[in-house]
PDB file of C-alpha atoms in Angstrom:
ATOM      1  CA  MET T  14     -86.876 -50.944  44.744  1.00 54.00           C
ATOM      2  CA  GLU T  15     -83.821 -49.118  46.198  1.00 68.00           C
ATOM      3  CA  THR T  16     -83.608 -45.569  44.035  1.00 68.00           C
ATOM      4  CA  ALA T  17     -80.269 -46.141  43.601  1.00 60.00           C
ATOM      5  CA  ASN T  18     -81.127 -49.645  42.110  1.00 79.00           C
ATOM      6  CA  LYS T  19     -84.414 -47.974  40.182  1.00 83.00           C
ATOM      7  CA  THR T  20     -82.543 -44.895  38.904  1.00 88.00           C
ATOM      8  CA  THR T  21     -79.898 -47.267  37.412  1.00 88.00           C
ATOM      9  CA  ILE T  22     -81.820 -49.463  35.686  1.00 90.00           C
ATOM     10  CA  VAL T  23     -83.767 -46.794  33.541  1.00 93.00           C
ATOM     11  CA  SER T  24     -80.460 -45.490  32.440  1.00 92.00           C
ATOM     12  CA  ALA T  25     -79.905 -48.599  30.821  1.00 93.00           C
ATOM     13  CA  LEU T  26     -83.463 -48.934  29.366  1.00 95.00           C
ATOM     14  CA  ASN T  27     -83.049 -45.725  28.209  1.00 96.00           C
ATOM     15  CA  ASP T  28     -79.676 -46.513  27.010  1.00 94.00           C
ATOM     16  CA  LEU T  29     -81.113 -49.306  25.018  1.00 96.00           C
ATOM     17  CA  VAL T  30     -84.277 -47.355  23.678  1.00 96.00           C
ATOM     18  CA  LYS T  31     -82.062 -45.385  22.431  1.00 94.00           C
ATOM     19  CA  THR T  32     -80.165 -48.356  21.090  1.00 95.00           C
ATOM     20  CA  ASN T  33     -83.973 -49.332  19.619  1.00 96.00           C
ATOM     21  CA  ASN T  34     -84.912 -45.658  18.004  1.00 94.00           C
ATOM     22  CA  ASP T  35     -81.336 -45.608  16.360  1.00 92.00           C
ATOM     23  CA  ARG T  36     -81.749 -49.105  14.970  1.00 95.00           C
ATOM     24  CA  TYR T  37     -86.174 -47.546  13.453  1.00 95.00           C
ATOM     25  CA  MET T  38     -84.445 -45.083  12.220  1.00 92.00           C
ATOM     26  CA  GLY T  39     -80.909 -47.171  10.671  1.00 92.00           C
ATOM     27  CA  TYR T  40     -84.218 -49.028   8.431  1.00 95.00           C
ATOM     28  CA  GLN T  41     -85.968 -46.683   8.077  1.00 95.00           C
ATOM     29  CA  LYS T  42     -83.083 -44.450   6.165  1.00 90.00           C
ATOM     30  CA  ALA T  43     -81.984 -47.946   4.166  1.00 93.00           C
ATOM     31  CA  LEU T  44     -85.659 -48.028   2.488  1.00 94.00           C
ATOM     32  CA  SER T  45     -85.421 -44.702   2.122  1.00 91.00           C
ATOM     33  CA  ILE T  46     -81.863 -45.682  -0.243  1.00 89.00           C
ATOM     34  CA  THR T  47     -82.077 -49.151  -1.584  1.00 93.00           C
ATOM     35  CA  HIS T  48     -83.418 -49.573  -5.100  1.00 91.00           C
ATOM     36  CA  ASN T  49     -83.817 -53.300  -4.213  1.00 94.00           C
ATOM     37  CA  GLU T  50     -87.221 -53.661  -3.461  1.00 97.00           C
ATOM     38  CA  SER T  51     -85.832 -57.572  -2.199  1.00 97.00           C
ATOM     39  CA  LEU T  52     -83.909 -55.590   1.201  1.00 97.00           C
ATOM     40  CA  LYS T  53     -87.563 -53.846   1.736  1.00 98.00           C
ATOM     41  CA  PRO T  54     -89.421 -55.989   3.403  1.00 98.00           C
ATOM     42  CA  ILE T  55     -86.890 -57.005   5.184  1.00 98.00           C
ATOM     43  CA  PHE T  56     -85.804 -53.765   6.346  1.00 98.00           C
ATOM     44  CA  GLN T  57     -89.596 -53.191   7.261  1.00 98.00           C
ATOM     45  CA  LYS T  58     -89.767 -55.858   9.875  1.00 98.00           C
ATOM     46  CA  LEU T  59     -86.166 -55.293  11.268  1.00 98.00           C
ATOM     47  CA  ALA T  60     -87.639 -51.246  11.936  1.00 97.00           C
ATOM     48  CA  MET T  61     -90.473 -53.280  13.038  1.00 98.00           C
ATOM     49  CA  ASP T  62     -88.674 -55.393  15.524  1.00 98.00           C
ATOM     50  CA  SER T  63     -86.973 -51.642  16.991  1.00 97.00           C
ATOM     51  CA  SER T  64     -90.589 -49.984  17.614  1.00 96.00           C
ATOM     52  CA  LYS T  65     -91.497 -53.499  19.260  1.00 98.00           C
ATOM     53  CA  ASN T  66     -88.225 -53.128  21.332  1.00 98.00           C
ATOM     54  CA  ILE T  67     -89.266 -49.274  22.227  1.00 96.00           C
ATOM     55  CA  ASN T  68     -92.375 -49.992  23.574  1.00 96.00           C
ATOM     56  CA  GLU T  69     -91.229 -53.347  25.919  1.00 97.00           C
ATOM     57  CA  LEU T  70     -89.326 -51.169  27.260  1.00 97.00           C
ATOM     58  CA  SER T  71     -90.918 -48.598  27.824  1.00 96.00           C
ATOM     59  CA  ASP T  72     -93.209 -49.983  28.620  1.00 96.00           C
ATOM     60  CA  LEU T  73     -90.919 -51.582  31.404  1.00 94.00           C
ATOM     61  CA  ILE T  74     -89.723 -48.266  32.605  1.00 94.00           C
ATOM     62  CA  LEU T  75     -93.180 -46.731  33.154  1.00 95.00           C
ATOM     63  CA  GLN T  76     -93.159 -50.027  35.903  1.00 93.00           C
ATOM     64  CA  ILE T  77     -90.531 -48.317  37.766  1.00 90.00           C
ATOM     65  CA  ASN T  78     -91.708 -45.455  37.947  1.00 92.00           C
ATOM     66  CA  GLY T  79     -89.342 -44.367  36.075  1.00 93.00           C
ATOM     67  CA  LYS T  80     -88.991 -41.662  32.695  1.00 93.00           C
ATOM     68  CA  PRO T  81     -88.502 -43.104  28.961  1.00 92.00           C
ATOM     69  CA  ILE T  82     -86.417 -40.994  26.607  1.00 90.00           C
ATOM     70  CA  GLU T  83     -87.823 -40.279  22.664  1.00 80.00           C
ATOM     71  CA  ASP T  84     -84.686 -39.609  20.960  1.00 69.00           C
ATOM     72  CA  SER T  85     -81.569 -41.754  19.257  1.00 60.00           C
ATOM     73  CA  SER T  86     -77.794 -41.188  20.735  1.00 58.00           C
ATOM     74  CA  VAL T  87     -75.505 -38.594  18.377  1.00 54.00           C
ATOM     75  CA  ALA T  88     -73.883 -41.416  16.595  1.00 59.00           C
ATOM     76  CA  GLY T  89     -76.582 -42.952  15.480  1.00 54.00           C
ATOM     77  CA  LYS T  90     -77.531 -39.121  13.950  1.00 55.00           C
ATOM     78  CA  PHE T  91     -74.139 -38.734  12.824  1.00 51.00           C
ATOM     79  CA  TYR T  92     -73.695 -41.903  11.416  1.00 54.00           C
ATOM     80  CA  ARG T  93     -77.353 -41.841   9.451  1.00 52.00           C
ATOM     81  CA  ALA T  94     -75.949 -38.786   7.469  1.00 57.00           C
ATOM     82  CA  TRP T  95     -73.051 -41.237   7.506  1.00 56.00           C
ATOM     83  CA  MET T  96     -74.977 -43.500   5.108  1.00 60.00           C
ATOM     84  CA  ASP T  97     -76.310 -40.783   2.767  1.00 56.00           C
ATOM     85  CA  VAL T  98     -72.712 -39.220   1.840  1.00 56.00           C
ATOM     86  CA  LYS T  99     -71.351 -43.187   1.433  1.00 56.00           C
ATOM     87  CA  ALA T 100     -75.548 -43.969  -0.314  1.00 56.00           C
ATOM     88  CA  MET T 101     -73.843 -40.828  -3.084  1.00 54.00           C
ATOM     89  CA  PHE T 102     -70.829 -41.593  -3.723  1.00 55.00           C
ATOM     90  CA  THR T 103     -71.165 -45.683  -3.667  1.00 59.00           C
ATOM     91  CA  GLY T 104     -74.830 -45.330  -5.811  1.00 62.00           C
ATOM     92  CA  ASN T 105     -76.800 -47.106  -3.775  1.00 65.00           C
ATOM     93  CA  ASP T 106     -75.083 -50.984  -4.063  1.00 84.00           C
ATOM     94  CA  ASP T 107     -76.721 -53.545  -2.393  1.00 91.00           C
ATOM     95  CA  HIS T 108     -73.767 -54.066  -0.381  1.00 92.00           C
ATOM     96  CA  THR T 109     -72.286 -51.280   1.226  1.00 90.00           C
ATOM     97  CA  LEU T 110     -75.393 -50.132   2.556  1.00 92.00           C
ATOM     98  CA  LEU T 111     -76.069 -54.415   4.324  1.00 95.00           C
ATOM     99  CA  SER T 112     -72.555 -54.046   5.652  1.00 93.00           C
ATOM    100  CA  ASP T 113     -73.664 -50.639   7.164  1.00 91.00           C
ATOM    101  CA  CYS T 114     -76.786 -52.348   8.221  1.00 94.00           C
ATOM    102  CA  GLU T 115     -74.540 -55.116   9.664  1.00 96.00           C
ATOM    103  CA  TYR T 116     -72.788 -52.443  11.803  1.00 93.00           C
ATOM    104  CA  GLY T 117     -75.367 -51.502  13.154  1.00 94.00           C
ATOM    105  CA  GLU T 118     -76.797 -54.701  14.172  1.00 96.00           C
ATOM    106  CA  ASP T 119     -73.160 -55.330  16.160  1.00 97.00           C
ATOM    107  CA  MET T 120     -73.974 -51.606  17.094  1.00 95.00           C
ATOM    108  CA  ALA T 121     -76.606 -52.991  19.596  1.00 96.00           C
ATOM    109  CA  LEU T 122     -76.360 -56.366  19.978  1.00 97.00           C
ATOM    110  CA  LYS T 123     -73.205 -55.073  22.659  1.00 96.00           C
ATOM    111  CA  ALA T 124     -75.585 -52.454  23.707  1.00 95.00           C
ATOM    112  CA  TYR T 125     -77.220 -55.334  25.058  1.00 96.00           C
ATOM    113  CA  ASP T 126     -74.636 -57.248  25.957  1.00 94.00           C
ATOM    114  CA  SER T 127     -73.345 -54.011  28.249  1.00 92.00           C
ATOM    115  CA  VAL T 128     -76.197 -54.002  29.873  1.00 90.00           C
ATOM    116  CA  ASP T 129     -75.790 -58.124  30.765  1.00 81.00           C
ATOM    117  CA  ASP T 130     -72.586 -57.675  31.664  1.00 78.00           C
ATOM    118  CA  SER T 131     -73.425 -54.767  34.469  1.00 74.00           C
ATOM    119  CA  ASN T 132     -73.335 -55.881  37.313  1.00 58.00           C
ATOM    120  CA  ASP T 133     -74.646 -52.647  38.513  1.00 59.00           C
ATOM    121  CA  LEU T 134     -78.467 -54.394  37.635  1.00 64.00           C
ATOM    122  CA  SER T 135     -80.099 -56.488  39.199  1.00 71.00           C
ATOM    123  CA  MET T 136     -83.669 -56.969  37.289  1.00 77.00           C
ATOM    124  CA  SER T 137     -86.555 -59.309  37.897  1.00 78.00           C
ATOM    125  CA  ASP T 138     -86.699 -62.243  36.009  1.00 81.00           C
ATOM    126  CA  PRO T 139     -89.395 -61.300  33.610  1.00 85.00           C
ATOM    127  CA  ALA T 140     -86.922 -58.057  32.570  1.00 88.00           C
ATOM    128  CA  SER T 141     -84.552 -60.162  32.252  1.00 89.00           C
ATOM    129  CA  MET T 142     -85.791 -62.105  29.906  1.00 92.00           C
ATOM    130  CA  LEU T 143     -87.042 -59.508  28.011  1.00 94.00           C
ATOM    131  CA  LEU T 144     -83.866 -58.439  27.383  1.00 95.00           C
ATOM    132  CA  ASP T 145     -82.641 -61.751  26.519  1.00 94.00           C
ATOM    133  CA  ASN T 146     -86.295 -61.600  24.350  1.00 97.00           C
ATOM    134  CA  GLN T 147     -84.915 -58.631  22.367  1.00 98.00           C
ATOM    135  CA  ARG T 148     -81.296 -59.708  21.895  1.00 97.00           C
ATOM    136  CA  SER T 149     -82.345 -62.673  20.716  1.00 97.00           C
ATOM    137  CA  ARG T 150     -84.495 -61.169  17.809  1.00 97.00           C
ATOM    138  CA  ILE T 151     -81.194 -58.417  17.298  1.00 98.00           C
ATOM    139  CA  LYS T 152     -78.939 -61.053  16.676  1.00 98.00           C
ATOM    140  CA  ASP T 153     -81.766 -63.354  14.500  1.00 98.00           C
ATOM    141  CA  GLY T 154     -81.551 -59.590  12.598  1.00 98.00           C
ATOM    142  CA  HIS T 155     -77.572 -59.414  12.178  1.00 98.00           C
ATOM    143  CA  GLU T 156     -77.805 -62.993  10.273  1.00 98.00           C
ATOM    144  CA  THR T 157     -80.310 -62.277   8.054  1.00 98.00           C
ATOM    145  CA  ILE T 158     -78.138 -59.060   7.929  1.00 98.00           C
ATOM    146  CA  LYS T 159     -75.146 -61.113   7.472  1.00 97.00           C
ATOM    147  CA  SER T 160     -76.196 -63.708   5.422  1.00 97.00           C
ATOM    148  CA  LEU T 161     -77.989 -60.962   2.417  1.00 97.00           C
ATOM    149  CA  ARG T 162     -74.375 -59.004   2.751  1.00 96.00           C
ATOM    150  CA  ASP T 163     -72.486 -62.500   2.276  1.00 95.00           C
ATOM    151  CA  ASN T 164     -74.526 -63.438  -0.778  1.00 93.00           C
ATOM    152  CA  SER T 165     -74.442 -59.737  -1.987  1.00 89.00           C
ATOM    153  CA  LYS T 166     -70.561 -60.008  -2.339  1.00 75.00           C
ATOM    154  CA  ALA T 167     -70.845 -63.076  -4.564  1.00 56.00           C
ATOM    155  CA  PHE T 168     -72.803 -60.528  -7.663  1.00 52.00           C
TER     156      PHE T 168
END
């Protein structure tokens, strides 16, 4: 693999690591905010999905002799702080929390779509399949959160 392409791929994969770090920490934050015991296992599962994604992406980066990052994005840090502020004013209601989680899922899907849409990346088939599988898991999580959010409006 040529150096320029490798650097571009490692950068894109590290962006997805950041996205999954944000997602993981967002669900950890949601776990600490919610008082709804039925949401906790869902948030835990989605956090674990992100942890799995991080491990898979980091392994892939190492396979191409890159260095995985371990941090989250600045935007993610601000958004988690915003979740705390909103929780203070909304009383930790499920609908608001689930809306925040859905926004995080939207951002994660956009990050995967931007890597997928990039013409600068030529990844191996196994790497492309891995990203497709991860995006599919995130899409499933998005649908779960969206459904829960929609149902929480009814009450």
